Amino acid sequence: MAAAALAATVTVGAVSAAADVAGSSGVGDSYFPESGNGGYNATHYDVVLRFTPKGHQVTATVTMTAKATEALRSFNLDFRGPQITSVTVDGKRAGHTRDGDELIVTPAAPLAEGAEFKAAVSYAGTPGAQQNGTLGTYGWVKTRDGAVVLAEPDGAANWLPVNDHPVDKAAYDFTITVPKRLKALANGEPLAPVTRGNQTTYRWHQSEPMASYLASVAIGRFEMTYGKVGGITVITAVDPKFKKDLTKVHRRTVRALRWGRRTFGPYPFKTSGGIVDDPRLDYALETQDRPVYGGFVPSEDFIVHELAHQWFGNSVTVRRWKDIWLNEGFATYAEWMWREHRSKRDGTAKTFKSYYRQPPGSPIFASPPGAPGREQMFGFPVYVRGAMTLHVLRKRVGEEKFSRILKTWTAEQGGGHGTTEQFIALSERISGKELDRLFDVWLYRKGKPKRGSW
Ligand code: ARG
Ligand code: ZN
């Protein structure tokens, strides 16, 4: 690139930077090529946000702390939010331009390879939601009395300037100021709110690494309940419309959490709970610590699914979206296991059979879950055939080994990432069996797997 040649004479400190480059605009995800950015790793986001209901106005400053992985003359953030008012890098005004969903930042001086830096972006206006045929409504979603964020897969950029790809997890702090009649929730642990005049500031701290699609705020009026499971604080919040179901949602969450700890291994975070907000999205998102349920009172199964994601997806995170069955297949199988735990008559074998009975033309078998394609990343095969894959694995390796595979997966990959290849290798290591064929048939072959073929 010509820019690199131009930068060749720039001196950073005492070292002459021979090859300052422009950080790339994506991390190479085949489903979302522009998601995430190259040239740095984010370690922390400080999100300071003020919400004014009148005109649905947001003013915010997001400060990303990151480490340059190469010498950078510029780098990108993903951002689809409103008007930018200032950008600084390490406190100094930085150049910035927007190109579609990319925000290109040029610091006053190039960043040396290995340098830690802070990029602060201030902006004001009204963030929005993505509307997409198969992915539905996601991003910054307006509610009757505020807003709620559900951002999977690439909607974090709708409200945050961010390295928006799950490969780059980071810790987060949220400082959210709202009129005092409203509340603001976010991921992690709550700090004491402070009211000044007619404004209240809520603070939330997420110390564990979190993928950007799991970052969330919920602003509005909420009825809330608190509880404890072991050392975990459980916070359940519902829109006043769902007030009569608050206790039910909370109890179901507590029950699912207890079972999850026994089944998948230690709970990976410090807090848990759930948020039922009013917009009718008809789906939920496993936002880290506290899932958001979009406009409905979740059943026990639904809660189990979203809590299972805290281990499978949130603690062990995909490196590429193609591996999404590691999230959805596992969370769906957790539902089957939960039902088996509740009633022997509702066993996983019965659930498996009810799906396996379906004809080859059934939507369950429409695409292979290990390579669903971007449009079908949340389709039936990823959820159901993904869960069926785990069931055939369990039958092959036996109860005890299967349980060890799940617990070892969360213990070894927890706090980081996992790939399908790593899961297959782990399953083979623990079972001592050769499982290539089983996974190949169930994850990658087109059509309904034929009996005896795995
Ligand atoms: N991960 C969510 C679940 O637990 C689904 C998210 C779907 N995302 C979307 N934009 N529709 O099932
Ligand atoms: Zn899910």
CSV table of C-alpha atoms and ligand atoms in Angstrom, one decimal:
chain,number,residue,atom,x,y,z
A,1,MET,CA,0.0,0.0,0.0
A,2,ALA,CA,1.3,3.4,-0.9
A,3,ALA,CA,0.5,4.8,2.5
A,4,ALA,CA,3.0,2.5,4.1
A,5,ALA,CA,5.7,3.8,1.8
A,6,LEU,CA,4.8,7.4,2.8
A,7,ALA,CA,5.0,6.5,6.5
A,8,ALA,CA,8.4,4.9,6.0
A,9,THR,CA,10.3,8.0,7.2
A,10,VAL,CA,8.2,8.7,10.3
A,11,THR,CA,10.2,8.2,13.5
A,12,VAL,CA,8.4,6.8,16.5
A,13,GLY,CA,10.4,7.6,19.6
A,14,ALA,CA,14.0,6.6,19.0
A,15,VAL,CA,13.0,3.7,16.7
A,16,SER,CA,12.5,4.4,13.0
A,17,ALA,CA,9.2,2.7,12.0
A,18,ALA,CA,10.0,1.2,8.7
A,19,ALA,CA,6.6,-0.2,8.0
A,20,ASP,CA,3.7,1.7,9.6
A,21,VAL,CA,0.6,0.2,8.1
A,22,ALA,CA,-3.1,0.9,8.0
A,23,GLY,CA,-4.8,-1.7,10.2
A,24,SER,CA,-7.1,-3.9,8.1
A,25,SER,CA,-10.8,-3.4,8.0
A,26,GLY,CA,-11.7,-7.0,9.0
A,27,VAL,CA,-10.4,-10.0,10.8
A,28,GLY,CA,-11.1,-12.3,7.8
A,29,ASP,CA,-14.4,-13.9,8.9
A,30,SER,CA,-15.8,-15.6,5.9
A,31,TYR,CA,-19.4,-14.7,7.0
A,32,PHE,CA,-18.7,-11.1,8.1
A,33,PRO,CA,-15.6,-10.0,6.2
A,34,GLU,CA,-15.8,-6.4,7.5
A,35,SER,CA,-16.4,-7.4,11.2
A,36,GLY,CA,-13.6,-6.6,13.5
A,37,ASN,CA,-10.3,-5.0,12.5
A,38,GLY,CA,-6.7,-5.9,12.2
A,39,GLY,CA,-3.6,-4.4,13.8
A,40,TYR,CA,-4.6,-4.3,17.5
A,41,ASN,CA,-6.3,-6.2,20.3
A,42,ALA,CA,-8.7,-4.5,22.6
A,43,THR,CA,-8.4,-5.2,26.3
A,44,HIS,CA,-11.0,-2.9,27.8
A,45,TYR,CA,-13.9,-0.6,26.8
A,46,ASP,CA,-15.1,2.2,29.0
A,47,VAL,CA,-18.6,3.1,27.9
A,48,VAL,CA,-19.9,6.4,29.3
A,49,LEU,CA,-23.4,7.1,28.0
A,50,ARG,CA,-26.2,9.6,28.7
A,51,PHE,CA,-29.8,8.9,27.6
A,52,THR,CA,-32.4,11.5,27.2
A,53,PRO,CA,-35.9,10.2,26.3
A,54,LYS,CA,-36.9,13.5,24.6
A,55,GLY,CA,-36.0,12.9,21.0
A,56,HIS,CA,-34.4,9.6,22.1
A,57,GLN,CA,-31.0,11.3,22.4
A,58,VAL,CA,-27.8,9.5,23.3
A,59,THR,CA,-24.5,11.2,24.0
A,60,ALA,CA,-21.6,9.0,24.7
A,61,THR,CA,-17.8,8.6,24.9
A,62,VAL,CA,-16.4,5.1,24.5
A,63,THR,CA,-12.7,4.7,25.3
A,64,MET,CA,-11.1,1.5,24.0
A,65,THR,CA,-7.8,0.4,25.6
A,66,ALA,CA,-5.9,-1.7,23.1
A,67,LYS,CA,-2.5,-3.0,22.1
A,68,ALA,CA,-1.1,-2.5,18.7
A,69,THR,CA,0.0,-5.8,17.1
A,70,GLU,CA,1.9,-4.1,14.4
A,71,ALA,CA,3.2,-0.5,13.8
A,72,LEU,CA,0.1,1.5,12.8
A,73,ARG,CA,-0.3,4.7,11.1
A,74,SER,CA,-4.1,4.3,11.2
A,75,PHE,CA,-6.5,1.7,12.4
A,76,ASN,CA,-10.2,1.0,12.1
A,77,LEU,CA,-13.1,0.7,14.5
A,78,ASP,CA,-16.5,-0.7,13.4
A,79,PHE,CA,-19.2,1.9,14.0
A,80,ARG,CA,-22.7,2.5,12.6
A,81,GLY,CA,-23.7,5.0,15.3
A,82,PRO,CA,-24.7,8.6,15.1
A,83,GLN,CA,-22.6,11.8,14.6
A,84,ILE,CA,-19.0,11.7,15.9
A,85,THR,CA,-18.0,14.8,17.8
A,86,SER,CA,-14.4,14.0,18.7
A,87,VAL,CA,-11.8,11.3,18.5
A,88,THR,CA,-8.6,11.2,20.5
A,89,VAL,CA,-5.8,8.7,20.8
A,90,ASP,CA,-3.9,8.8,24.1
A,91,GLY,CA,-5.5,12.2,24.8
A,92,LYS,CA,-4.4,13.8,21.6
A,93,ARG,CA,-6.8,14.8,18.8
A,94,ALA,CA,-6.8,12.2,16.1
A,95,GLY,CA,-7.9,12.3,12.4
A,96,HIS,CA,-11.0,10.3,11.6
A,97,THR,CA,-13.1,9.5,8.6
A,98,ARG,CA,-16.1,7.2,8.1
A,99,ASP,CA,-16.5,4.8,5.3
A,100,GLY,CA,-19.7,2.8,5.5
A,101,ASP,CA,-19.5,0.9,8.8
A,102,GLU,CA,-15.8,1.6,9.2
A,103,LEU,CA,-14.4,4.4,11.3
A,104,ILE,CA,-10.8,5.1,10.3
A,105,VAL,CA,-8.7,6.7,13.0
A,106,THR,CA,-5.3,8.3,12.3
A,107,PRO,CA,-3.5,9.1,15.5
A,108,ALA,CA,-1.3,12.3,15.6
A,109,ALA,CA,1.7,10.0,15.6
A,110,PRO,CA,1.9,6.4,14.4
A,111,LEU,CA,1.6,3.7,17.1
A,112,ALA,CA,4.6,1.4,17.6
A,113,GLU,CA,4.1,-2.3,17.5
A,114,GLY,CA,3.3,-3.5,21.0
A,115,ALA,CA,2.2,-0.1,22.2
A,116,GLU,CA,-0.8,0.1,24.5
A,117,PHE,CA,-3.1,3.0,23.5
A,118,LYS,CA,-6.4,4.5,24.4
A,119,ALA,CA,-8.8,5.6,21.6
A,120,ALA,CA,-11.7,7.7,22.8
A,121,VAL,CA,-14.7,8.4,20.5
A,122,SER,CA,-17.4,10.8,21.4
A,123,TYR,CA,-20.7,10.9,19.6
A,124,ALA,CA,-24.3,12.1,19.9
A,125,GLY,CA,-27.6,11.3,18.3
A,126,THR,CA,-29.9,8.4,18.0
A,127,PRO,CA,-28.5,4.9,17.4
A,128,GLY,CA,-30.6,2.5,15.4
A,129,ALA,CA,-31.4,-1.2,14.8
A,130,GLN,CA,-30.4,-3.4,11.9
A,131,GLN,CA,-33.3,-4.9,10.0
A,132,ASN,CA,-32.4,-8.1,8.2
A,133,GLY,CA,-34.5,-10.7,6.5
A,134,THR,CA,-33.1,-13.8,8.3
A,135,LEU,CA,-31.4,-12.1,11.3
A,136,GLY,CA,-34.5,-9.9,12.2
A,137,THR,CA,-34.2,-6.8,14.3
A,138,TYR,CA,-31.0,-6.3,16.4
A,139,GLY,CA,-28.6,-3.6,17.5
A,140,TRP,CA,-30.0,-0.6,19.5
A,141,VAL,CA,-33.7,-1.3,19.8
A,142,LYS,CA,-36.1,1.3,21.0
A,143,THR,CA,-38.6,0.4,23.7
A,144,ARG,CA,-41.6,2.2,25.0
A,145,ASP,CA,-39.6,3.8,27.8
A,146,GLY,CA,-36.0,3.6,26.7
A,147,ALA,CA,-33.9,1.1,24.7
A,148,VAL,CA,-32.4,-2.3,24.9
A,149,VAL,CA,-29.4,-3.8,23.0
A,150,LEU,CA,-29.3,-7.2,21.5
A,151,ALA,CA,-26.4,-7.3,19.0
A,152,GLU,CA,-25.7,-10.8,17.8
A,153,PRO,CA,-24.0,-11.2,15.3
A,154,ASP,CA,-22.7,-7.8,14.2
A,155,GLY,CA,-24.9,-5.1,15.9
A,156,ALA,CA,-22.5,-3.8,18.5
A,157,ALA,CA,-21.3,-1.3,16.0
A,158,ASN,CA,-24.8,0.2,16.0
A,159,TRP,CA,-24.2,1.7,19.4
A,160,LEU,CA,-20.4,1.4,20.1
A,161,PRO,CA,-17.3,2.2,18.2
A,162,VAL,CA,-15.8,-1.3,18.7
A,163,ASN,CA,-13.6,-4.0,17.3
A,164,ASP,CA,-16.8,-5.9,16.5
A,165,HIS,CA,-15.8,-9.5,16.2
A,166,PRO,CA,-15.9,-12.3,18.9
A,167,VAL,CA,-12.3,-13.1,18.3
A,168,ASP,CA,-11.4,-9.9,20.2
A,169,LYS,CA,-12.9,-10.2,23.7
A,170,ALA,CA,-12.4,-7.4,26.3
A,171,ALA,CA,-13.5,-6.3,29.8
A,172,TYR,CA,-16.1,-3.5,30.0
A,173,ASP,CA,-17.2,-0.7,32.3
A,174,PHE,CA,-20.5,1.1,31.8
A,175,THR,CA,-21.5,4.4,33.2
A,176,ILE,CA,-25.0,5.2,32.2
A,177,THR,CA,-26.9,8.4,33.1
A,178,VAL,CA,-30.7,8.5,32.8
A,179,PRO,CA,-33.6,10.5,34.2
A,180,LYS,CA,-34.1,9.3,37.7
A,181,ARG,CA,-37.5,7.8,37.0
A,182,LEU,CA,-35.7,5.2,34.7
A,183,LYS,CA,-33.1,2.5,35.4
A,184,ALA,CA,-30.1,1.4,33.4
A,185,LEU,CA,-28.8,-2.2,33.4
A,186,ALA,CA,-25.8,-3.6,31.7
A,187,ASN,CA,-23.5,-6.6,31.9
A,188,GLY,CA,-21.6,-7.6,35.0
A,189,GLU,CA,-21.6,-6.4,38.6
A,190,PRO,CA,-23.6,-3.4,39.6
A,191,LEU,CA,-22.0,-0.5,41.5
A,192,ALA,CA,-24.1,1.8,43.7
A,193,PRO,CA,-26.1,4.2,41.6
A,194,VAL,CA,-25.7,7.9,42.3
A,195,THR,CA,-28.6,10.5,41.9
A,196,ARG,CA,-27.8,14.1,41.3
A,197,GLY,CA,-30.7,16.4,40.7
A,198,ASN,CA,-33.1,14.6,38.5
A,199,GLN,CA,-30.5,12.3,36.9
A,200,THR,CA,-29.3,8.9,38.1
A,201,THR,CA,-26.0,7.4,37.1
A,202,TYR,CA,-25.8,3.6,37.0
A,203,ARG,CA,-22.4,1.8,36.8
A,204,TRP,CA,-21.8,-1.8,35.8
A,205,HIS,CA,-18.5,-3.6,35.7
A,206,GLN,CA,-17.7,-6.7,33.5
A,207,SER,CA,-14.3,-8.0,34.6
A,208,GLU,CA,-14.4,-11.2,32.5
A,209,PRO,CA,-13.5,-11.0,28.8
A,210,MET,CA,-16.7,-10.4,26.7
A,211,ALA,CA,-17.4,-10.6,23.0
A,212,SER,CA,-18.8,-7.3,21.7
A,213,TYR,CA,-22.1,-8.9,20.5
A,214,LEU,CA,-22.8,-9.7,24.2
A,215,ALA,CA,-22.4,-6.2,25.4
A,216,SER,CA,-25.8,-4.8,26.3
A,217,VAL,CA,-27.7,-2.0,28.1
A,218,ALA,CA,-31.3,-1.9,29.0
A,219,ILE,CA,-32.8,1.4,29.8
A,220,GLY,CA,-36.3,2.0,31.0
A,221,ARG,CA,-38.6,1.3,34.0
A,222,PHE,CA,-38.0,-2.1,35.5
A,223,GLU,CA,-39.3,-4.2,38.4
A,224,MET,CA,-36.3,-6.0,39.9
A,225,THR,CA,-35.5,-9.0,42.2
A,226,TYR,CA,-32.1,-10.0,43.6
A,227,GLY,CA,-30.9,-13.4,44.8
A,228,LYS,CA,-27.8,-15.5,45.4
A,229,VAL,CA,-26.7,-18.9,44.1
A,230,GLY,CA,-23.4,-19.8,45.8
A,231,GLY,CA,-21.4,-16.6,45.4
A,232,ILE,CA,-23.3,-15.6,42.3
A,233,THR,CA,-25.5,-12.5,42.4
A,234,VAL,CA,-28.7,-13.1,40.4
A,235,ILE,CA,-30.5,-10.0,39.2
A,236,THR,CA,-33.8,-10.3,37.4
A,237,ALA,CA,-35.5,-7.3,35.8
A,238,VAL,CA,-38.8,-7.1,33.9
A,239,ASP,CA,-40.6,-4.3,32.2
A,240,PRO,CA,-43.6,-3.3,34.4
A,241,LYS,CA,-45.8,-5.0,31.8
A,242,PHE,CA,-44.4,-8.4,33.0
A,243,LYS,CA,-44.5,-7.5,36.7
A,244,LYS,CA,-46.7,-10.5,37.7
A,245,ASP,CA,-44.1,-12.8,36.1
A,246,LEU,CA,-41.1,-11.4,37.8
A,247,THR,CA,-40.9,-14.0,40.6
A,248,LYS,CA,-41.5,-16.8,38.1
A,249,VAL,CA,-38.7,-15.7,35.8
A,250,HIS,CA,-36.3,-15.3,38.7
A,251,ARG,CA,-37.1,-18.7,40.2
A,252,ARG,CA,-36.7,-20.4,36.9
A,253,THR,CA,-33.3,-18.7,36.4
A,254,VAL,CA,-32.1,-19.7,39.8
A,255,ARG,CA,-33.1,-23.3,39.2
A,256,ALA,CA,-31.4,-23.4,35.8
A,257,LEU,CA,-28.3,-21.9,37.1
A,258,ARG,CA,-27.9,-24.5,39.9
A,259,TRP,CA,-28.4,-27.3,37.4
A,260,GLY,CA,-26.0,-25.6,34.9
A,261,ARG,CA,-23.2,-25.5,37.5
A,262,ARG,CA,-23.6,-29.2,38.1
A,263,THR,CA,-23.8,-30.1,34.5
A,264,PHE,CA,-21.3,-27.9,32.7
A,265,GLY,CA,-18.8,-27.0,35.4
A,266,PRO,CA,-18.3,-23.8,37.5
A,267,TYR,CA,-20.3,-20.8,36.4
A,268,PRO,CA,-17.9,-18.6,34.5
A,269,PHE,CA,-19.1,-15.1,35.7
A,270,LYS,CA,-19.8,-13.3,38.9
A,271,THR,CA,-23.4,-12.4,38.3
A,272,SER,CA,-26.4,-13.9,36.5
A,273,GLY,CA,-30.1,-13.2,36.0
A,274,GLY,CA,-32.3,-12.0,33.1
A,275,ILE,CA,-34.1,-9.1,31.6
A,276,VAL,CA,-37.6,-9.2,30.1
A,277,ASP,CA,-38.1,-6.1,28.0
A,278,ASP,CA,-41.1,-5.0,26.0
A,279,PRO,CA,-40.3,-5.0,22.3
A,280,ARG,CA,-41.8,-8.1,20.6
A,281,LEU,CA,-38.6,-9.5,19.0
A,282,ASP,CA,-39.7,-13.1,19.7
A,283,TYR,CA,-36.1,-14.1,20.4
A,284,ALA,CA,-33.7,-13.8,23.3
A,285,LEU,CA,-30.0,-13.1,23.4
A,286,GLU,CA,-27.6,-14.5,26.0
A,287,THR,CA,-26.1,-11.1,26.7
A,288,GLN,CA,-23.3,-11.8,29.1
A,289,ASP,CA,-24.4,-12.6,32.7
A,290,ARG,CA,-28.1,-11.6,32.1
A,291,PRO,CA,-29.9,-12.7,28.9
A,292,VAL,CA,-32.4,-10.4,27.3
A,293,TYR,CA,-35.8,-11.8,26.4
A,294,GLY,CA,-37.5,-9.8,23.7
A,295,GLY,CA,-41.1,-9.3,24.6
A,296,PHE,CA,-42.2,-12.6,26.2
A,297,VAL,CA,-42.1,-14.5,29.5
A,298,PRO,CA,-39.5,-17.2,28.9
A,299,SER,CA,-40.3,-20.9,29.6
A,300,GLU,CA,-38.0,-23.0,31.7
A,301,ASP,CA,-36.5,-24.4,28.5
A,302,PHE,CA,-35.8,-21.0,27.1
A,303,ILE,CA,-34.1,-19.9,30.2
A,304,VAL,CA,-32.0,-23.0,30.3
A,305,HIS,CA,-31.0,-22.3,26.7
A,306,GLU,CA,-29.8,-18.8,27.4
A,307,LEU,CA,-28.0,-19.7,30.6
A,308,ALA,CA,-26.3,-22.6,28.9
A,309,HIS,CA,-24.8,-20.0,26.5
A,310,GLN,CA,-23.0,-18.4,29.5
A,311,TRP,CA,-20.7,-21.5,29.3
A,312,PHE,CA,-21.1,-22.2,25.6
A,313,GLY,CA,-20.7,-19.0,23.6
A,314,ASN,CA,-20.0,-16.5,26.3
A,315,SER,CA,-17.2,-18.1,28.2
A,316,VAL,CA,-16.0,-20.4,25.4
A,317,THR,CA,-16.5,-18.1,22.3
A,318,VAL,CA,-16.4,-18.8,18.6
A,319,ARG,CA,-13.4,-17.6,16.7
A,320,ARG,CA,-15.4,-17.5,13.5
A,321,TRP,CA,-19.1,-17.3,13.0
A,322,LYS,CA,-19.1,-20.5,10.9
A,323,ASP,CA,-18.7,-22.4,14.2
A,324,ILE,CA,-21.9,-21.0,15.6
A,325,TRP,CA,-23.2,-24.6,16.2
A,326,LEU,CA,-20.8,-24.6,19.2
A,327,ASN,CA,-23.2,-22.0,20.7
A,328,GLU,CA,-26.6,-23.0,19.4
A,329,GLY,CA,-26.2,-26.7,19.2
A,330,PHE,CA,-24.9,-26.9,22.7
A,331,ALA,CA,-27.6,-24.5,24.2
A,332,THR,CA,-30.3,-26.6,22.4
A,333,TYR,CA,-28.8,-29.8,23.7
A,334,ALA,CA,-28.8,-28.3,27.2
A,335,GLU,CA,-32.6,-27.9,26.9
A,336,TRP,CA,-32.9,-31.6,26.0
A,337,MET,CA,-30.7,-32.5,29.0
A,338,TRP,CA,-32.7,-30.3,31.3
A,339,ARG,CA,-36.0,-31.9,30.2
A,340,GLU,CA,-34.4,-35.4,30.8
A,341,HIS,CA,-33.3,-34.2,34.2
A,342,ARG,CA,-36.9,-33.0,35.0
A,343,SER,CA,-38.6,-36.1,33.8
A,344,LYS,CA,-37.2,-39.5,32.7
A,345,ARG,CA,-40.2,-39.8,30.4
A,346,ASP,CA,-38.9,-36.8,28.5
A,347,GLY,CA,-35.5,-38.2,27.8
A,348,THR,CA,-32.9,-37.0,25.2
A,349,ALA,CA,-33.2,-40.3,23.3
A,350,LYS,CA,-36.9,-39.6,22.8
A,351,THR,CA,-36.2,-36.0,21.7
A,352,PHE,CA,-33.5,-37.2,19.3
A,353,LYS,CA,-35.9,-39.8,17.8
A,354,SER,CA,-38.7,-37.3,17.3
A,355,TYR,CA,-36.3,-35.2,15.1
A,356,TYR,CA,-34.6,-38.2,13.4
A,357,ARG,CA,-38.0,-39.4,12.3
A,358,GLN,CA,-38.4,-36.3,10.2
A,359,PRO,CA,-38.1,-36.8,6.4
A,360,PRO,CA,-34.9,-35.9,4.6
A,361,GLY,CA,-36.6,-32.8,3.2
A,362,SER,CA,-37.3,-31.4,6.7
A,363,PRO,CA,-35.8,-27.9,7.5
A,364,ILE,CA,-33.7,-29.6,10.2
A,365,PHE,CA,-31.6,-31.3,7.5
A,366,ALA,CA,-31.6,-28.3,5.0
A,367,SER,CA,-27.9,-27.3,5.6
A,368,PRO,CA,-25.0,-28.9,7.5
A,369,PRO,CA,-24.7,-27.2,10.9
A,370,GLY,CA,-20.9,-27.0,10.7
A,371,ALA,CA,-21.1,-24.8,7.6
A,372,PRO,CA,-24.6,-23.3,7.6
A,373,GLY,CA,-23.8,-20.2,5.6
A,374,ARG,CA,-24.3,-16.7,6.8
A,375,GLU,CA,-28.0,-16.6,6.0
A,376,GLN,CA,-28.7,-19.8,7.9
A,377,MET,CA,-26.4,-19.2,10.9
A,378,PHE,CA,-29.5,-19.2,13.2
A,379,GLY,CA,-31.4,-21.8,11.2
A,380,PHE,CA,-32.9,-25.1,12.4
A,381,PRO,CA,-29.9,-27.2,11.4
A,382,VAL,CA,-27.5,-25.2,13.6
A,383,TYR,CA,-29.8,-25.6,16.6
A,384,VAL,CA,-31.5,-29.0,16.2
A,385,ARG,CA,-29.0,-31.0,14.1
A,386,GLY,CA,-26.3,-29.3,16.2
A,387,ALA,CA,-27.9,-30.8,19.3
A,388,MET,CA,-28.4,-34.1,17.5
A,389,THR,CA,-24.7,-34.2,16.9
A,390,LEU,CA,-24.0,-33.9,20.6
A,391,HIS,CA,-26.5,-36.7,21.2
A,392,VAL,CA,-24.8,-39.1,18.8
A,393,LEU,CA,-21.5,-38.2,20.4
A,394,ARG,CA,-22.9,-39.0,23.9
A,395,LYS,CA,-24.2,-42.3,22.7
A,396,ARG,CA,-20.8,-43.2,21.2
A,397,VAL,CA,-18.6,-42.2,24.1
A,398,GLY,CA,-21.0,-43.0,27.0
A,399,GLU,CA,-22.5,-40.9,29.8
A,400,GLU,CA,-19.4,-40.4,31.9
A,401,LYS,CA,-17.0,-39.5,29.1
A,402,PHE,CA,-19.6,-37.1,27.6
A,403,SER,CA,-20.0,-35.3,30.9
A,404,ARG,CA,-16.2,-35.0,31.1
A,405,ILE,CA,-16.0,-33.7,27.6
A,406,LEU,CA,-18.4,-30.9,28.4
A,407,LYS,CA,-16.7,-30.0,31.7
A,408,THR,CA,-13.3,-30.1,30.2
A,409,TRP,CA,-14.3,-27.9,27.3
A,410,THR,CA,-15.6,-25.2,29.6
A,411,ALA,CA,-12.6,-25.6,31.9
A,412,GLU,CA,-9.9,-25.5,29.2
A,413,GLN,CA,-11.4,-23.0,26.7
A,414,GLY,CA,-13.4,-20.9,29.2
A,415,GLY,CA,-12.5,-17.2,29.2
A,416,GLY,CA,-11.3,-17.6,25.6
A,417,HIS,CA,-12.3,-19.3,22.4
A,418,GLY,CA,-13.0,-22.7,20.9
A,419,THR,CA,-13.2,-24.1,17.4
A,420,THR,CA,-15.0,-27.1,16.0
A,421,GLU,CA,-11.6,-28.8,15.3
A,422,GLN,CA,-10.6,-28.3,19.0
A,423,PHE,CA,-13.9,-29.8,20.2
A,424,ILE,CA,-13.4,-32.8,18.0
A,425,ALA,CA,-9.8,-33.2,19.2
A,426,LEU,CA,-11.0,-33.0,22.8
A,427,SER,CA,-13.7,-35.5,22.3
A,428,GLU,CA,-11.2,-37.9,20.8
A,429,ARG,CA,-8.7,-37.3,23.5
A,430,ILE,CA,-11.2,-38.0,26.4
A,431,SER,CA,-13.0,-40.9,24.8
A,432,GLY,CA,-10.0,-42.5,23.2
A,433,LYS,CA,-12.1,-43.0,20.1
A,434,GLU,CA,-11.7,-42.0,16.5
A,435,LEU,CA,-14.6,-39.6,15.8
A,436,ASP,CA,-13.8,-38.0,12.5
A,437,ARG,CA,-16.5,-39.8,10.7
A,438,LEU,CA,-19.2,-39.1,13.3
A,439,PHE,CA,-18.5,-35.4,13.2
A,440,ASP,CA,-18.1,-35.3,9.4
A,441,VAL,CA,-21.4,-36.9,8.8
A,442,TRP,CA,-23.3,-34.9,11.3
A,443,LEU,CA,-21.7,-31.5,10.9
A,444,TYR,CA,-20.6,-31.3,7.3
A,445,ARG,CA,-22.4,-33.7,5.0
A,446,LYS,CA,-25.5,-32.5,3.1
A,447,GLY,CA,-28.8,-34.2,3.7
A,448,LYS,CA,-30.1,-36.4,6.5
A,449,PRO,CA,-27.4,-38.7,8.0
A,450,LYS,CA,-28.2,-42.3,7.1
A,451,ARG,CA,-28.5,-44.8,9.9
A,452,GLY,CA,-25.2,-46.7,10.2
A,453,SER,CA,-23.2,-44.1,8.3
A,454,TRP,CA,-21.5,-42.7,11.4
B,1,ARG,N1,-28.2,-16.5,20.2
B,1,ARG,C1,-29.6,-16.3,20.2
B,1,ARG,C2,-30.2,-17.5,20.8
B,1,ARG,O1,-30.0,-17.9,21.8
B,1,ARG,C3,-30.1,-16.0,18.9
B,1,ARG,C4,-29.7,-14.7,18.3
B,1,ARG,C5,-30.3,-14.4,17.0
B,1,ARG,N2,-29.9,-13.1,16.5
B,1,ARG,C6,-30.6,-12.4,15.6
B,1,ARG,N3,-30.2,-11.3,15.2
B,1,ARG,N4,-31.8,-12.9,15.3
B,1,ARG,O2,-30.9,-18.3,20.2
B,2,ZN,ZN,-29.1,-19.8,21.5
